[in-house]
Amino acid sequence: MKSVIISIHGRVQGVGFRWTTARLTNRLQVAGWVKNESDGSVTVRAQADETTLHAFIEALKKSPTPYAKVRNITVTNRNVEDFKKFTITD
């Protein structure tokens, strides 16, 4: 099990990015959360096995919604927590 914080910059707010990310996590079985940041970026806390996380990050780079334009992604390792599901937060 691996846990990361993913910071996504670009046109990622107001385009359904959080909702389509949540659908992607359900398909890949990733736990954690996603939220909009005041600077216009989106932060994702994601937890899954390493192979699944890699696939998830690659999908985020391509954007889970056609309306977003991902410019940059930063991934930072975190300690594993006891996430049971994936949620969308404000």
mmCIF file of C-alpha atoms in Angstrom:
data_model
loop_
_atom_site.group_PDB
_atom_site.id
_atom_site.type_symbol
_atom_site.label_atom_id
_atom_site.label_comp_id
_atom_site.label_asym_id
_atom_site.label_seq_id
_atom_site.Cartn_x
_atom_site.Cartn_y
_atom_site.Cartn_z
ATOM 1 C CA MET A 1 0.000 0.000 0.000
ATOM 2 C CA LYS A 2 1.246 3.460 -0.935
ATOM 3 C CA SER A 3 -0.161 6.916 -0.205
ATOM 4 C CA VAL A 4 0.528 10.198 -2.018
ATOM 5 C CA ILE A 5 -0.584 13.808 -2.271
ATOM 6 C CA ILE A 6 -1.047 14.924 -5.874
ATOM 7 C CA SER A 7 -1.186 18.611 -6.738
ATOM 8 C CA ILE A 8 -2.670 19.312 -10.162
ATOM 9 C CA HIS A 9 -2.308 22.706 -11.858
ATOM 10 C CA GLY A 10 -3.893 24.002 -15.039
ATOM 11 C CA ARG A 11 -7.544 24.460 -15.997
ATOM 12 C CA VAL A 12 -8.838 21.996 -13.413
ATOM 13 C CA GLN A 13 -11.603 23.878 -11.578
ATOM 14 C CA GLY A 14 -15.101 24.435 -12.895
ATOM 15 C CA VAL A 15 -14.726 21.663 -15.485
ATOM 16 C CA GLY A 16 -15.866 18.575 -13.534
ATOM 17 C CA PHE A 17 -12.326 17.493 -12.644
ATOM 18 C CA ARG A 18 -13.137 16.399 -9.067
ATOM 19 C CA TRP A 19 -16.200 14.409 -10.134
ATOM 20 C CA THR A 20 -14.475 12.604 -12.974
ATOM 21 C CA THR A 21 -11.470 11.940 -10.719
ATOM 22 C CA ALA A 22 -13.824 10.343 -8.188
ATOM 23 C CA ARG A 23 -15.310 8.120 -10.907
ATOM 24 C CA LEU A 24 -11.798 7.118 -11.954
ATOM 25 C CA THR A 25 -10.893 6.195 -8.367
ATOM 26 C CA ASN A 26 -13.987 4.012 -8.089
ATOM 27 C CA ARG A 27 -12.976 2.146 -11.239
ATOM 28 C CA LEU A 28 -9.352 1.713 -10.074
ATOM 29 C CA GLN A 29 -10.175 1.156 -6.376
ATOM 30 C CA VAL A 30 -8.196 4.144 -5.069
ATOM 31 C CA ALA A 31 -9.087 5.547 -1.624
ATOM 32 C CA GLY A 32 -8.605 9.113 -0.364
ATOM 33 C CA TRP A 33 -10.079 12.492 -1.301
ATOM 34 C CA VAL A 34 -10.014 15.349 -3.829
ATOM 35 C CA LYS A 35 -10.531 19.073 -3.250
ATOM 36 C CA ASN A 36 -10.241 22.437 -4.980
ATOM 37 C CA GLU A 37 -7.593 24.852 -3.706
ATOM 38 C CA SER A 38 -7.890 28.641 -3.502
ATOM 39 C CA ASP A 39 -5.052 29.070 -6.036
ATOM 40 C CA GLY A 40 -7.064 27.294 -8.757
ATOM 41 C CA SER A 41 -5.316 23.940 -8.408
ATOM 42 C CA VAL A 42 -6.778 20.624 -7.283
ATOM 43 C CA THR A 43 -5.275 18.430 -4.563
ATOM 44 C CA VAL A 44 -5.779 14.668 -4.472
ATOM 45 C CA ARG A 45 -4.864 12.387 -1.584
ATOM 46 C CA ALA A 46 -4.674 8.909 -3.099
ATOM 47 C CA GLN A 47 -3.941 5.539 -1.590
ATOM 48 C CA ALA A 48 -3.677 2.159 -3.317
ATOM 49 C CA ASP A 49 -1.081 -0.384 -4.344
ATOM 50 C CA GLU A 50 1.875 1.038 -6.272
ATOM 51 C CA THR A 51 0.789 -0.265 -9.688
ATOM 52 C CA THR A 52 -2.710 1.165 -9.289
ATOM 53 C CA LEU A 53 -1.378 4.525 -8.103
ATOM 54 C CA HIS A 54 0.925 4.723 -11.112
ATOM 55 C CA ALA A 55 -2.005 4.082 -13.468
ATOM 56 C CA PHE A 56 -4.114 6.645 -11.588
ATOM 57 C CA ILE A 57 -1.426 9.355 -11.811
ATOM 58 C CA GLU A 58 -0.921 8.692 -15.518
ATOM 59 C CA ALA A 59 -4.686 9.040 -16.071
ATOM 60 C CA LEU A 60 -4.691 12.350 -14.160
ATOM 61 C CA LYS A 61 -1.883 13.662 -16.362
ATOM 62 C CA LYS A 62 -4.107 13.069 -19.393
ATOM 63 C CA SER A 63 -7.103 14.504 -17.454
ATOM 64 C CA PRO A 64 -10.158 12.419 -16.583
ATOM 65 C CA THR A 65 -12.385 15.052 -18.243
ATOM 66 C CA PRO A 66 -11.987 16.483 -21.746
ATOM 67 C CA TYR A 67 -12.773 19.995 -20.445
ATOM 68 C CA ALA A 68 -9.703 20.244 -18.204
ATOM 69 C CA LYS A 69 -6.187 21.085 -19.271
ATOM 70 C CA VAL A 70 -3.556 19.681 -16.904
ATOM 71 C CA ARG A 71 -0.383 21.750 -17.028
ATOM 72 C CA ASN A 72 1.619 20.290 -14.134
ATOM 73 C CA ILE A 73 1.356 17.490 -11.559
ATOM 74 C CA THR A 74 3.433 17.165 -8.401
ATOM 75 C CA VAL A 75 3.402 13.910 -6.413
ATOM 76 C CA THR A 76 4.576 13.723 -2.793
ATOM 77 C CA ASN A 77 4.724 10.505 -0.761
ATOM 78 C CA ARG A 78 2.749 10.412 2.503
ATOM 79 C CA ASN A 79 2.217 7.962 5.334
ATOM 80 C CA VAL A 80 -0.506 5.401 4.740
ATOM 81 C CA GLU A 81 -3.777 6.195 6.529
ATOM 82 C CA ASP A 82 -6.960 4.221 7.036
ATOM 83 C CA PHE A 83 -9.018 5.528 4.092
ATOM 84 C CA LYS A 84 -12.055 3.373 3.393
ATOM 85 C CA LYS A 85 -13.324 5.153 0.260
ATOM 86 C CA PHE A 86 -12.754 8.166 -1.971
ATOM 87 C CA THR A 87 -14.552 11.435 -1.223
ATOM 88 C CA ILE A 88 -14.949 14.871 -2.773
ATOM 89 C CA THR A 89 -14.375 17.720 -0.323
ATOM 90 C CA ASP A 90 -14.841 21.471 -0.596
#
